[in-house]
Short mmCIF file of C-alpha atoms in Angstrom, two decimals:
data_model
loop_
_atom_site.label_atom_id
_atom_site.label_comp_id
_atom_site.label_asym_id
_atom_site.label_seq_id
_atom_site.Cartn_x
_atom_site.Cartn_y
_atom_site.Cartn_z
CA UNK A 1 35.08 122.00 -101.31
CA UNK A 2 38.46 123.10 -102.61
CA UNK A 3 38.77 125.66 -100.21
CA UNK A 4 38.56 122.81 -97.64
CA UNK A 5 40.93 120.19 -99.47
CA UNK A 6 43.48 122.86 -99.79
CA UNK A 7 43.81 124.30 -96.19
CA UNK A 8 43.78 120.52 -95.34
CA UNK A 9 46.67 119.78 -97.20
CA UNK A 10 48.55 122.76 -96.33
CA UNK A 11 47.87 122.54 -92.04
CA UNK A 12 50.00 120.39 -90.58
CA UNK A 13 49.70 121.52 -86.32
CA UNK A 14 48.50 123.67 -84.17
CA UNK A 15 51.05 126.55 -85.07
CA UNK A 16 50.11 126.70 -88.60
CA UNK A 17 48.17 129.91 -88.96
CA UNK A 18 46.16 131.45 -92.15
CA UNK A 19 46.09 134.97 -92.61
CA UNK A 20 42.39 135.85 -93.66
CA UNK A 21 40.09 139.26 -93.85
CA UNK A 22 38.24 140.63 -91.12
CA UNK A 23 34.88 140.93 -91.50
CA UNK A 24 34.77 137.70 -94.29
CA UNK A 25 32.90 135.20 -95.21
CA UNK A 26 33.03 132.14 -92.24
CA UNK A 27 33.92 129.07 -94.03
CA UNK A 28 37.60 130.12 -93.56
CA UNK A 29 37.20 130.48 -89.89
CA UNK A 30 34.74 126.99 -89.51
CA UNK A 31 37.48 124.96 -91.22
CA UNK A 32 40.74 126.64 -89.69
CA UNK A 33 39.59 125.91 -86.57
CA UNK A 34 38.44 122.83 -87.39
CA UNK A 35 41.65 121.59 -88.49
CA UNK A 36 43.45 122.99 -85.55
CA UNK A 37 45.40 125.50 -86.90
CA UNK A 38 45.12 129.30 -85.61
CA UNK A 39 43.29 132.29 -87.71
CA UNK A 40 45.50 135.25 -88.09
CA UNK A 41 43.05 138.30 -88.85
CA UNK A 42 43.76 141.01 -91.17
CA UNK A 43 41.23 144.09 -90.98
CA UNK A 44 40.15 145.69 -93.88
CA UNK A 45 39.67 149.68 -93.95
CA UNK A 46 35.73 150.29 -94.05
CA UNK A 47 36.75 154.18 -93.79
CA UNK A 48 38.53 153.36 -97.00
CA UNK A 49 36.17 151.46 -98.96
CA UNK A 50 37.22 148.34 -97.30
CA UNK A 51 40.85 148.89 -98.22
CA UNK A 52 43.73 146.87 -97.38
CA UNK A 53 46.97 148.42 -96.19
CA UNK A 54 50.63 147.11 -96.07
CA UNK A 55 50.94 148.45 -92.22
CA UNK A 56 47.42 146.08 -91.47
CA UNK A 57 49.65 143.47 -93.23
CA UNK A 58 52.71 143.82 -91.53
CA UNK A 59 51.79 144.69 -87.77
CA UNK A 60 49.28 140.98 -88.12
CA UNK A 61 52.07 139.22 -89.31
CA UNK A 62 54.59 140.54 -87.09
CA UNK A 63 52.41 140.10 -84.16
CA UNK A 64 51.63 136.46 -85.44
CA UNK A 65 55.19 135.09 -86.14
CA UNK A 66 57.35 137.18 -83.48
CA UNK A 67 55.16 137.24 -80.50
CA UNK A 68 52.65 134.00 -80.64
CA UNK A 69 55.28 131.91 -82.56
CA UNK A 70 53.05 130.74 -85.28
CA UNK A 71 53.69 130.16 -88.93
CA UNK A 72 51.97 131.91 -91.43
CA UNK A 73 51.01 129.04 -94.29
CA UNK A 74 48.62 131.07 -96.88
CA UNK A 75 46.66 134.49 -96.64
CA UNK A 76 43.50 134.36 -97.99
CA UNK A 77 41.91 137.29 -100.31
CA UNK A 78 38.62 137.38 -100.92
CA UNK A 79 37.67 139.27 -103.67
CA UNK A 80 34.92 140.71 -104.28
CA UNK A 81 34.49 140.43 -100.55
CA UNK A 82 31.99 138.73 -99.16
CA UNK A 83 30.27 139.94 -97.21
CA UNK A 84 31.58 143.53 -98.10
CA UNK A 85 30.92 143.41 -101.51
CA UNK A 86 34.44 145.84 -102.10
CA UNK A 87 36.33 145.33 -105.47
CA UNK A 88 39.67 144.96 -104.75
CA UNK A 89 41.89 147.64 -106.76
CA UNK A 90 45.01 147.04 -108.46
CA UNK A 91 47.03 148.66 -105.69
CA UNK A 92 45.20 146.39 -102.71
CA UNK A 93 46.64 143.32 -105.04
CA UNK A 94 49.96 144.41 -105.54
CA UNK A 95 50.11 144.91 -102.01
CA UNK A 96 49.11 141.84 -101.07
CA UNK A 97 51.09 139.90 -104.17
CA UNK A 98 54.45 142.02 -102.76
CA UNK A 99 53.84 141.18 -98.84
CA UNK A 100 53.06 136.95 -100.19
CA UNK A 101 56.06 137.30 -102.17
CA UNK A 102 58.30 139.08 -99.40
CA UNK A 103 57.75 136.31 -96.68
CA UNK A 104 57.01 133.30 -99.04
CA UNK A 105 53.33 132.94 -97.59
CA UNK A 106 51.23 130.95 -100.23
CA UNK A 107 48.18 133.41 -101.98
CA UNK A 108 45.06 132.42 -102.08
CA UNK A 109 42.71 134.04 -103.72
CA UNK A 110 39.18 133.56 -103.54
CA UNK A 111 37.40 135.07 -106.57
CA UNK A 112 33.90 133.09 -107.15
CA UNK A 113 32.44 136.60 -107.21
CA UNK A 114 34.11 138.15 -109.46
CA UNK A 115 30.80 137.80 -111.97
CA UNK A 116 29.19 139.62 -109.12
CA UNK A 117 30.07 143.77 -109.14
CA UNK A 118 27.45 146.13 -108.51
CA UNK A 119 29.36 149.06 -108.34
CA UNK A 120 30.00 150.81 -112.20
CA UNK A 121 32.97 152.70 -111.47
CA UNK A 122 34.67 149.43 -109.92
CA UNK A 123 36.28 146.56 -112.48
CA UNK A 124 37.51 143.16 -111.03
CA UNK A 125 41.36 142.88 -111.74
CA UNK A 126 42.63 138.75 -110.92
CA UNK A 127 45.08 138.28 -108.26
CA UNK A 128 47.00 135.97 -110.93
CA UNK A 129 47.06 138.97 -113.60
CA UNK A 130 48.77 141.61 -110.96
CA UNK A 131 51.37 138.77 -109.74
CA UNK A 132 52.58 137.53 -113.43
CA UNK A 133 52.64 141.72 -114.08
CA UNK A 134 54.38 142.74 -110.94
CA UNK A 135 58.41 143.09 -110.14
CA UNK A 136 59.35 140.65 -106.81
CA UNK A 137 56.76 138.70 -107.67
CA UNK A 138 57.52 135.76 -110.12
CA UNK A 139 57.89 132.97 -107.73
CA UNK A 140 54.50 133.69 -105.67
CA UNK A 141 52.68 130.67 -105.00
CA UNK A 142 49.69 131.09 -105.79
CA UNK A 143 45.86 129.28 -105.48
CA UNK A 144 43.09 130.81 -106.81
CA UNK A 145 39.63 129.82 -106.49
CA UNK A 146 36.82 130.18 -109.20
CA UNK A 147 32.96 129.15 -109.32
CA UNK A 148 30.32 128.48 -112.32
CA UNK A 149 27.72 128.67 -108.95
CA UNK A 150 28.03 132.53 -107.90
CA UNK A 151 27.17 134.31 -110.68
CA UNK A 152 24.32 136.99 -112.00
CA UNK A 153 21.47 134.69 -111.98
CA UNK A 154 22.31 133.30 -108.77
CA UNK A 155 22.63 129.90 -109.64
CA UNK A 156 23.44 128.65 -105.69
CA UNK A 157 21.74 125.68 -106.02
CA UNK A 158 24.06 124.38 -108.67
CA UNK A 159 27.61 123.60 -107.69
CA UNK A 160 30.57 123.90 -109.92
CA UNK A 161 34.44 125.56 -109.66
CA UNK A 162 37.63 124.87 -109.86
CA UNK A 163 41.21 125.78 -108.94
CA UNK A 164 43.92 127.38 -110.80
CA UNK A 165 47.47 126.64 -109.41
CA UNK A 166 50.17 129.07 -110.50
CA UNK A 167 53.81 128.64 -108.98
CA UNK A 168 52.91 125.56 -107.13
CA UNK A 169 55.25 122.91 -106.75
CA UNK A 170 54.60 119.99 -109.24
CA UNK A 171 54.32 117.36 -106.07
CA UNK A 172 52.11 119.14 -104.68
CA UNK A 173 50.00 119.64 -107.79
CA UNK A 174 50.34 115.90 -107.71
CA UNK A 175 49.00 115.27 -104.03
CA UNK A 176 46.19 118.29 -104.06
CA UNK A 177 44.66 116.45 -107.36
CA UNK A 178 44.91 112.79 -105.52
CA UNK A 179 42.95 114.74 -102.86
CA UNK A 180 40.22 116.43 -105.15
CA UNK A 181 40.06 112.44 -106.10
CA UNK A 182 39.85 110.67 -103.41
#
C-alpha cells in the first residue's frame, strides 16, 4: 500500500517515468501504468548474479530522457529481488546511490525481504546505510520500504510495514503522511 501511495504522489502526467528492474516483481508495473506514467526498465545481469551495472543505468536513462522525452521521477531497487532472490552487494548500491544522486532521481528502495536470504555467503547491506556512508551522496532522496509480513515464517497473511523517509522534503513528509491517512 505504500508503494502505491507513494508513486501516486510522485506521478503527475504521462511523461513521468520510474526507473524499475527487469525481471521484478509486477506491482511496480500494474500501478505505473495504472497511473499513466511510463516504466523505464533497467536489466539486471543474470550472467552476473543478477548484477546491476552503471552502463545498464546510464544507456536506460539516456535513452529515456534524451530520446522519448520523459522524466525520470524515482528508480526503484528491489532488494533482495523478487523474483530473483539476488542480494544486492555493496558495490550494486553505491552504484545505484551515485547514479540517484548524479541526476537527482528520488531512491526507492524496496527491502521487505531483507529477512529473507538463502544464500550463506551473501549479507543484506540497506540502501540507507551505503547513501549516509558514501561521498556525492548526502542529499539523495531517499524512500525505503520495510515489511513485518515477508519474513522467515512466511507470515503473508498478516499485513504490516512501513516507510522510512531520508532526505525528503518536510512538505512532502507532510502530504505523503495526509495520504497514508486519508
Amino acid at each position: 500500500h505504500a508503494i502505491e501511495q507513494v508513486l501516486t504522489a510522485l506521478i503527475g502526467n504521462n511523461r513521468d517515468a520510474i526507473m524499475i528492474p527487469i525481471p521484478q516483481y509486477p506491482i511496480y508495473s500494474a500501478i505505473i501504468s495504472r497511473l499513466g506514467a511510463r516504466q523505464v526498465g533497467y536489466f539486471l545481469d543474470e550472467e552476473s548474479g543478477w548484477a546491476i551495472t552503471e552502463r545498464e543505468l546510464e544507456l536506460r536513462r539516456t535513452a529515456a530522457v534524451e530520446r522519448d522525452g520523459l522524466d525520470i521521477r524515482a528508480l526503484t531497487l528491489i532488494n533482495p529481488g523478487n523474483p530473483t532472490g539476488q542480494v544486492c552487494s555493496r558495490d550494486d548500491l553505491e552504484i545505484i546511490c551515485k547514479f540517484c544522486a548524479k541526476y537527482d532521481i528520488l531512491l526507492l528502495a524496496d527491502e521487505v525481504y531483507q529477512r529473507n536470504i538463502y544464500d550463506e555467503n551473501k549479507e543484506f547491506v540497506s540502501a540507507k546505510k551505503v547513501a549516509v556512508e558514501t561521498p556525492g551522496c548526502e542529499n539523495l532522496q531517499l524512500i525505503s520500504f520495510h515489511s513485518t509480513s515477508k519474513g522467515f515464517i512466511g507470515e503473508c497473511g498478516r499485513r504490516g510495514g512501513y516507510m522510512e523517509l531520508h532526505n525528503i522534503d518536510p512538505y512532502v513528509q507532510t502530504q505523503l503522511y495526509k495520504l497514508a491517512s486519508s
